[in-house]
């Protein structure tokens, strides 16, 4: 049972344009949603998160939107830069069980100059 | 932030052997976790490494196959026992920052890529 799904395995975007990465989940008990970024041969690094009581969280070029009714979240990167090229994982957790993350399959973003 | 070092970074192992992966954190952390990423798959939590007590395993993972130690607040090991080709994966150590509610903001090591022949 895949509780967190990223249906797009890859995404290609032109530098300077917006990148939109999508994620769907099935468990309405999740309290936090997170995005991690992973470069080859490195471990994932935390990028941005959102609590289930919010619908938007912004940090510089990165914004995460949460639509609880649709059980859907998205990560917007504006403007996209070549250094953003990486695999992006969506993850979810329940309150005070933060280490027990449920990850999506990942979306590989390629930002072309 | 915390820096997590894992070793080995990669290894090629023979079927039936066991390998221990070490994880060192540069600061004291409350929670440490071991994840696995099988080829083409997402990350899956194996277990929570508890300091001074037995690890807490997720469904589908057992202590006999993946014994874990955590002798102190900065170090943990994961052993992959009696390996088969299906154990070929990247094994990742992670830790949560100390203090505050547990929200999922984890630090990860670079991973240990095991290939079992």
mmCIF file of C-alpha atoms in Angstrom:
data_model
loop_
_atom_site.group_PDB
_atom_site.id
_atom_site.type_symbol
_atom_site.label_atom_id
_atom_site.label_comp_id
_atom_site.label_asym_id
_atom_site.label_seq_id
_atom_site.Cartn_x
_atom_site.Cartn_y
_atom_site.Cartn_z
ATOM 1 C CA UNK A 1 0.000 0.000 0.000
ATOM 2 C CA UNK A 2 1.753 3.122 -1.248
ATOM 3 C CA UNK A 3 0.564 5.825 1.143
ATOM 4 C CA UNK A 4 2.602 8.572 -0.507
ATOM 5 C CA UNK A 5 2.797 8.724 -4.280
ATOM 6 C CA UNK A 6 4.750 10.778 -6.746
ATOM 7 C CA UNK A 7 3.342 9.850 -10.096
ATOM 8 C CA UNK A 8 5.889 11.674 -12.224
ATOM 9 C CA UNK A 9 9.259 9.923 -12.176
ATOM 10 C CA UNK A 10 10.905 12.797 -14.033
ATOM 11 C CA UNK A 11 10.422 16.452 -14.932
ATOM 12 C CA UNK A 12 12.412 18.688 -17.255
ATOM 13 C CA UNK A 13 12.243 22.476 -16.953
ATOM 14 C CA UNK A 14 14.031 25.390 -18.542
ATOM 15 C CA UNK A 15 16.220 27.538 -16.318
ATOM 16 C CA UNK A 16 14.320 30.527 -14.953
ATOM 17 C CA UNK A 17 10.919 28.869 -15.324
ATOM 18 C CA UNK A 18 8.776 27.359 -12.588
ATOM 19 C CA UNK A 19 9.169 23.733 -11.526
ATOM 20 C CA UNK A 20 6.101 22.081 -10.029
ATOM 21 C CA UNK A 21 6.503 18.715 -8.346
ATOM 22 C CA UNK A 22 3.402 16.886 -7.209
ATOM 23 C CA UNK A 23 2.648 14.406 -4.468
ATOM 24 C CA UNK A 24 -0.508 12.579 -3.395
ATOM 25 C CA UNK A 25 -1.207 10.749 -0.176
ATOM 26 C CA UNK A 26 -3.907 8.458 1.119
ATOM 27 C CA UNK A 27 -3.624 8.596 4.920
ATOM 28 C CA UNK A 28 -5.589 11.507 6.389
ATOM 29 C CA UNK A 29 -3.798 11.012 9.725
ATOM 30 C CA UNK A 30 -0.549 12.536 8.479
ATOM 31 C CA UNK A 31 0.371 15.737 10.331
ATOM 32 C CA UNK A 32 3.499 16.867 8.510
ATOM 33 C CA UNK A 33 4.572 16.802 4.933
ATOM 34 C CA UNK A 34 8.125 17.307 3.850
ATOM 35 C CA UNK A 35 10.228 17.598 0.730
ATOM 36 C CA UNK A 36 13.727 16.217 0.563
ATOM 37 C CA UNK A 37 16.276 16.766 -2.181
ATOM 38 C CA UNK A 38 18.830 14.140 -3.141
ATOM 39 C CA UNK A 39 21.903 14.465 -5.300
ATOM 40 C CA UNK A 40 23.632 11.331 -6.654
ATOM 41 C CA UNK A 41 25.848 9.563 -4.122
ATOM 42 C CA UNK A 42 24.580 11.784 -1.316
ATOM 43 C CA UNK A 43 21.956 11.324 1.331
ATOM 44 C CA UNK A 44 18.662 13.218 1.127
ATOM 45 C CA UNK A 45 18.641 16.718 2.575
ATOM 46 C CA UNK A 46 15.612 18.388 4.091
ATOM 47 C CA UNK A 47 14.227 21.167 1.935
ATOM 48 C CA UNK A 48 10.906 22.425 3.252
ATOM 49 C CA UNK A 49 7.923 21.175 5.223
ATOM 50 C CA UNK A 50 4.338 22.057 5.946
ATOM 51 C CA UNK A 51 2.049 21.249 8.831
ATOM 52 C CA UNK A 52 -1.379 19.843 8.071
ATOM 53 C CA UNK A 53 -2.972 22.931 9.639
ATOM 54 C CA UNK A 54 -1.518 25.169 6.934
ATOM 55 C CA UNK A 55 -2.049 25.329 3.219
ATOM 56 C CA UNK A 56 1.127 27.107 2.181
ATOM 57 C CA UNK A 57 4.688 27.485 3.361
ATOM 58 C CA UNK A 58 7.310 29.541 1.592
ATOM 59 C CA UNK A 59 11.081 29.611 1.916
ATOM 60 C CA UNK A 60 12.892 31.692 -0.656
ATOM 61 C CA UNK A 61 12.442 30.144 -4.084
ATOM 62 C CA UNK A 62 10.611 27.144 -2.639
ATOM 63 C CA UNK A 63 6.920 27.036 -1.801
ATOM 64 C CA UNK A 64 4.913 24.033 -0.716
ATOM 65 C CA UNK A 65 1.142 23.972 -1.114
ATOM 66 C CA UNK A 66 -1.132 21.552 0.717
ATOM 67 C CA UNK A 67 -4.678 20.687 -0.371
ATOM 68 C CA UNK A 68 -6.031 18.477 2.395
ATOM 69 C CA UNK A 69 -9.379 17.832 0.778
ATOM 70 C CA UNK A 70 -7.628 16.475 -2.294
ATOM 71 C CA UNK A 71 -4.834 14.841 -0.244
ATOM 72 C CA UNK A 72 -2.383 16.546 -2.532
ATOM 73 C CA UNK A 73 0.703 18.662 -2.079
ATOM 74 C CA UNK A 74 3.032 20.333 -4.488
ATOM 75 C CA UNK A 75 6.446 21.936 -4.419
ATOM 76 C CA UNK A 76 7.012 25.035 -6.538
ATOM 77 C CA UNK A 77 10.514 26.204 -7.370
ATOM 78 C CA UNK A 78 10.709 29.695 -8.846
ATOM 79 C CA UNK A 79 12.910 30.514 -10.629
ATOM 80 C CA UNK A 80 14.431 27.115 -11.355
ATOM 81 C CA UNK A 81 18.210 26.908 -11.510
ATOM 82 C CA UNK A 82 20.494 24.201 -12.926
ATOM 83 C CA UNK A 83 21.707 23.480 -9.380
ATOM 84 C CA UNK A 84 18.161 22.421 -8.529
ATOM 85 C CA UNK A 85 18.607 19.337 -10.704
ATOM 86 C CA UNK A 86 18.195 16.425 -8.301
ATOM 87 C CA UNK A 87 15.713 13.807 -7.158
ATOM 88 C CA UNK A 88 12.956 15.255 -4.982
ATOM 89 C CA UNK A 89 11.189 13.056 -2.453
ATOM 90 C CA UNK A 90 7.888 13.875 -0.865
ATOM 91 C CA UNK A 91 7.439 12.447 2.645
ATOM 92 C CA UNK A 92 4.805 12.412 5.364
ATOM 93 C CA UNK A 93 4.762 11.783 9.082
ATOM 94 C CA UNK A 94 2.452 11.793 12.057
ATOM 95 C CA UNK A 95 2.788 14.071 15.064
ATOM 96 C CA UNK A 96 5.699 13.165 17.312
ATOM 97 C CA UNK A 97 6.630 10.255 15.063
ATOM 98 C CA UNK A 98 8.730 12.464 12.860
ATOM 99 C CA UNK A 99 11.452 9.952 12.263
ATOM 100 C CA UNK A 100 8.990 7.483 10.818
ATOM 101 C CA UNK A 101 8.723 9.080 7.430
ATOM 102 C CA UNK A 102 6.709 7.586 4.606
ATOM 103 C CA UNK A 103 8.406 8.521 1.352
ATOM 104 C CA UNK A 104 7.153 8.786 -2.186
ATOM 105 C CA UNK A 105 9.079 7.251 -5.046
ATOM 106 C CA UNK A 106 10.810 10.475 -6.002
ATOM 107 C CA UNK A 107 10.767 12.779 -9.024
ATOM 108 C CA UNK A 108 13.962 13.506 -10.891
ATOM 109 C CA UNK A 109 14.079 17.184 -11.815
ATOM 110 C CA UNK A 110 16.332 18.342 -14.611
ATOM 111 C CA UNK A 111 16.751 22.081 -15.067
ATOM 112 C CA UNK A 112 18.273 22.908 -18.421
ATOM 113 C CA UNK A 113 20.296 26.079 -19.008
ATOM 114 C CA UNK B 1 22.546 20.818 11.718
ATOM 115 C CA UNK B 2 24.236 17.468 12.205
ATOM 116 C CA UNK B 3 26.800 15.761 10.014
ATOM 117 C CA UNK B 4 26.355 12.016 9.636
ATOM 118 C CA UNK B 5 29.150 9.787 8.400
ATOM 119 C CA UNK B 6 28.602 6.242 7.250
ATOM 120 C CA UNK B 7 31.023 3.526 6.349
ATOM 121 C CA UNK B 8 31.484 1.671 4.195
ATOM 122 C CA UNK B 9 30.149 3.932 1.455
ATOM 123 C CA UNK B 10 29.822 0.929 -0.810
ATOM 124 C CA UNK B 11 30.650 -2.750 -0.829
ATOM 125 C CA UNK B 12 30.224 -5.844 -2.907
ATOM 126 C CA UNK B 13 29.308 -8.853 -0.820
ATOM 127 C CA UNK B 14 28.899 -12.554 -1.355
ATOM 128 C CA UNK B 15 25.618 -14.313 -0.779
ATOM 129 C CA UNK B 16 25.308 -15.706 2.728
ATOM 130 C CA UNK B 17 27.742 -13.298 4.368
ATOM 131 C CA UNK B 18 26.960 -10.459 6.777
ATOM 132 C CA UNK B 19 28.075 -6.855 6.727
ATOM 133 C CA UNK B 20 27.995 -4.193 9.421
ATOM 134 C CA UNK B 21 27.446 -0.553 8.515
ATOM 135 C CA UNK B 22 28.636 2.097 10.935
ATOM 136 C CA UNK B 23 27.024 5.476 11.466
ATOM 137 C CA UNK B 24 28.633 8.346 13.365
ATOM 138 C CA UNK B 25 26.909 11.652 14.132
ATOM 139 C CA UNK B 26 28.979 14.701 14.976
ATOM 140 C CA UNK B 27 26.644 15.809 17.769
ATOM 141 C CA UNK B 28 24.353 14.175 20.265
ATOM 142 C CA UNK B 29 20.961 13.380 18.830
ATOM 143 C CA UNK B 30 17.887 11.936 20.417
ATOM 144 C CA UNK B 31 16.633 9.697 17.664
ATOM 145 C CA UNK B 32 18.519 7.671 15.067
ATOM 146 C CA UNK B 33 16.945 5.690 12.270
ATOM 147 C CA UNK B 34 17.949 3.267 9.550
ATOM 148 C CA UNK B 35 16.331 3.447 6.130
ATOM 149 C CA UNK B 36 16.693 1.316 3.022
ATOM 150 C CA UNK B 37 16.331 2.355 -0.593
ATOM 151 C CA UNK B 38 16.031 -0.586 -2.943
ATOM 152 C CA UNK B 39 16.821 -0.003 -6.620
ATOM 153 C CA UNK B 40 14.189 2.224 -8.194
ATOM 154 C CA UNK B 41 12.202 2.409 -4.971
ATOM 155 C CA UNK B 42 11.487 4.982 -2.308
ATOM 156 C CA UNK B 43 13.117 5.065 1.100
ATOM 157 C CA UNK B 44 11.674 2.645 3.644
ATOM 158 C CA UNK B 45 12.226 2.802 7.383
ATOM 159 C CA UNK B 46 13.856 -0.353 8.746
ATOM 160 C CA UNK B 47 14.022 0.518 12.437
ATOM 161 C CA UNK B 48 14.541 3.135 15.097
ATOM 162 C CA UNK B 49 17.859 2.720 16.889
ATOM 163 C CA UNK B 50 17.219 3.251 20.597
ATOM 164 C CA UNK B 51 20.107 4.238 22.812
ATOM 165 C CA UNK B 52 20.767 1.588 25.423
ATOM 166 C CA UNK B 53 17.901 -0.688 24.445
ATOM 167 C CA UNK B 54 16.702 -2.886 21.626
ATOM 168 C CA UNK B 55 15.821 -1.267 18.324
ATOM 169 C CA UNK B 56 12.196 -0.838 17.281
ATOM 170 C CA UNK B 57 11.572 -2.558 13.954
ATOM 171 C CA UNK B 58 8.997 -1.698 11.314
ATOM 172 C CA UNK B 59 6.679 -4.249 9.811
ATOM 173 C CA UNK B 60 8.572 -6.577 7.515
ATOM 174 C CA UNK B 61 11.930 -6.158 9.219
ATOM 175 C CA UNK B 62 13.256 -8.413 11.989
ATOM 176 C CA UNK B 63 16.133 -8.279 14.419
ATOM 177 C CA UNK B 64 17.688 -11.535 13.242
ATOM 178 C CA UNK B 65 18.091 -10.153 9.743
ATOM 179 C CA UNK B 66 18.972 -6.559 10.647
ATOM 180 C CA UNK B 67 20.530 -6.426 14.121
ATOM 181 C CA UNK B 68 21.104 -2.844 15.252
ATOM 182 C CA UNK B 69 23.214 -1.432 18.022
ATOM 183 C CA UNK B 70 23.286 2.039 19.531
ATOM 184 C CA UNK B 71 25.747 2.118 22.409
ATOM 185 C CA UNK B 72 25.656 5.923 22.821
ATOM 186 C CA UNK B 73 23.971 9.083 21.542
ATOM 187 C CA UNK B 74 26.245 9.555 18.528
ATOM 188 C CA UNK B 75 26.897 6.082 17.114
ATOM 189 C CA UNK B 76 24.889 3.218 15.661
ATOM 190 C CA UNK B 77 25.497 0.114 13.569
ATOM 191 C CA UNK B 78 23.262 -1.868 11.255
ATOM 192 C CA UNK B 79 24.176 -5.404 10.279
ATOM 193 C CA UNK B 80 22.686 -7.014 7.207
ATOM 194 C CA UNK B 81 22.827 -10.732 7.964
ATOM 195 C CA UNK B 82 22.953 -13.748 5.692
ATOM 196 C CA UNK B 83 22.728 -11.553 2.640
ATOM 197 C CA UNK B 84 20.960 -12.436 -0.585
ATOM 198 C CA UNK B 85 20.795 -10.471 -3.861
ATOM 199 C CA UNK B 86 17.461 -9.030 -2.693
ATOM 200 C CA UNK B 87 19.376 -7.146 0.017
ATOM 201 C CA UNK B 88 21.203 -5.100 -2.612
ATOM 202 C CA UNK B 89 20.193 -1.584 -1.622
ATOM 203 C CA UNK B 90 21.365 1.725 -0.307
ATOM 204 C CA UNK B 91 21.212 1.738 3.475
ATOM 205 C CA UNK B 92 20.876 5.173 5.053
ATOM 206 C CA UNK B 93 21.437 6.276 8.602
ATOM 207 C CA UNK B 94 19.489 9.289 9.771
ATOM 208 C CA UNK B 95 19.006 11.341 12.890
ATOM 209 C CA UNK B 96 16.590 13.904 14.193
ATOM 210 C CA UNK B 97 17.653 17.200 15.697
ATOM 211 C CA UNK B 98 17.461 17.230 19.476
ATOM 212 C CA UNK B 99 14.720 19.207 21.173
ATOM 213 C CA UNK B 100 11.330 20.300 19.973
ATOM 214 C CA UNK B 101 8.511 18.204 18.555
ATOM 215 C CA UNK B 102 9.323 15.373 16.224
ATOM 216 C CA UNK B 103 8.360 16.728 12.805
ATOM 217 C CA UNK B 104 10.357 14.653 10.379
ATOM 218 C CA UNK B 105 13.233 17.013 9.670
ATOM 219 C CA UNK B 106 15.937 14.396 9.508
ATOM 220 C CA UNK B 107 19.611 14.522 8.681
ATOM 221 C CA UNK B 108 20.827 11.685 6.507
ATOM 222 C CA UNK B 109 24.173 10.097 5.956
ATOM 223 C CA UNK B 110 25.439 9.669 2.418
ATOM 224 C CA UNK B 111 24.309 6.055 2.390
ATOM 225 C CA UNK B 112 26.016 2.686 2.074
ATOM 226 C CA UNK B 113 25.448 1.030 -1.282
ATOM 227 C CA UNK B 114 25.544 -2.748 -0.933
ATOM 228 C CA UNK B 115 25.628 -5.103 -3.884
ATOM 229 C CA UNK B 116 25.122 -8.773 -3.108
ATOM 230 C CA UNK B 117 26.300 -11.268 -5.700
#
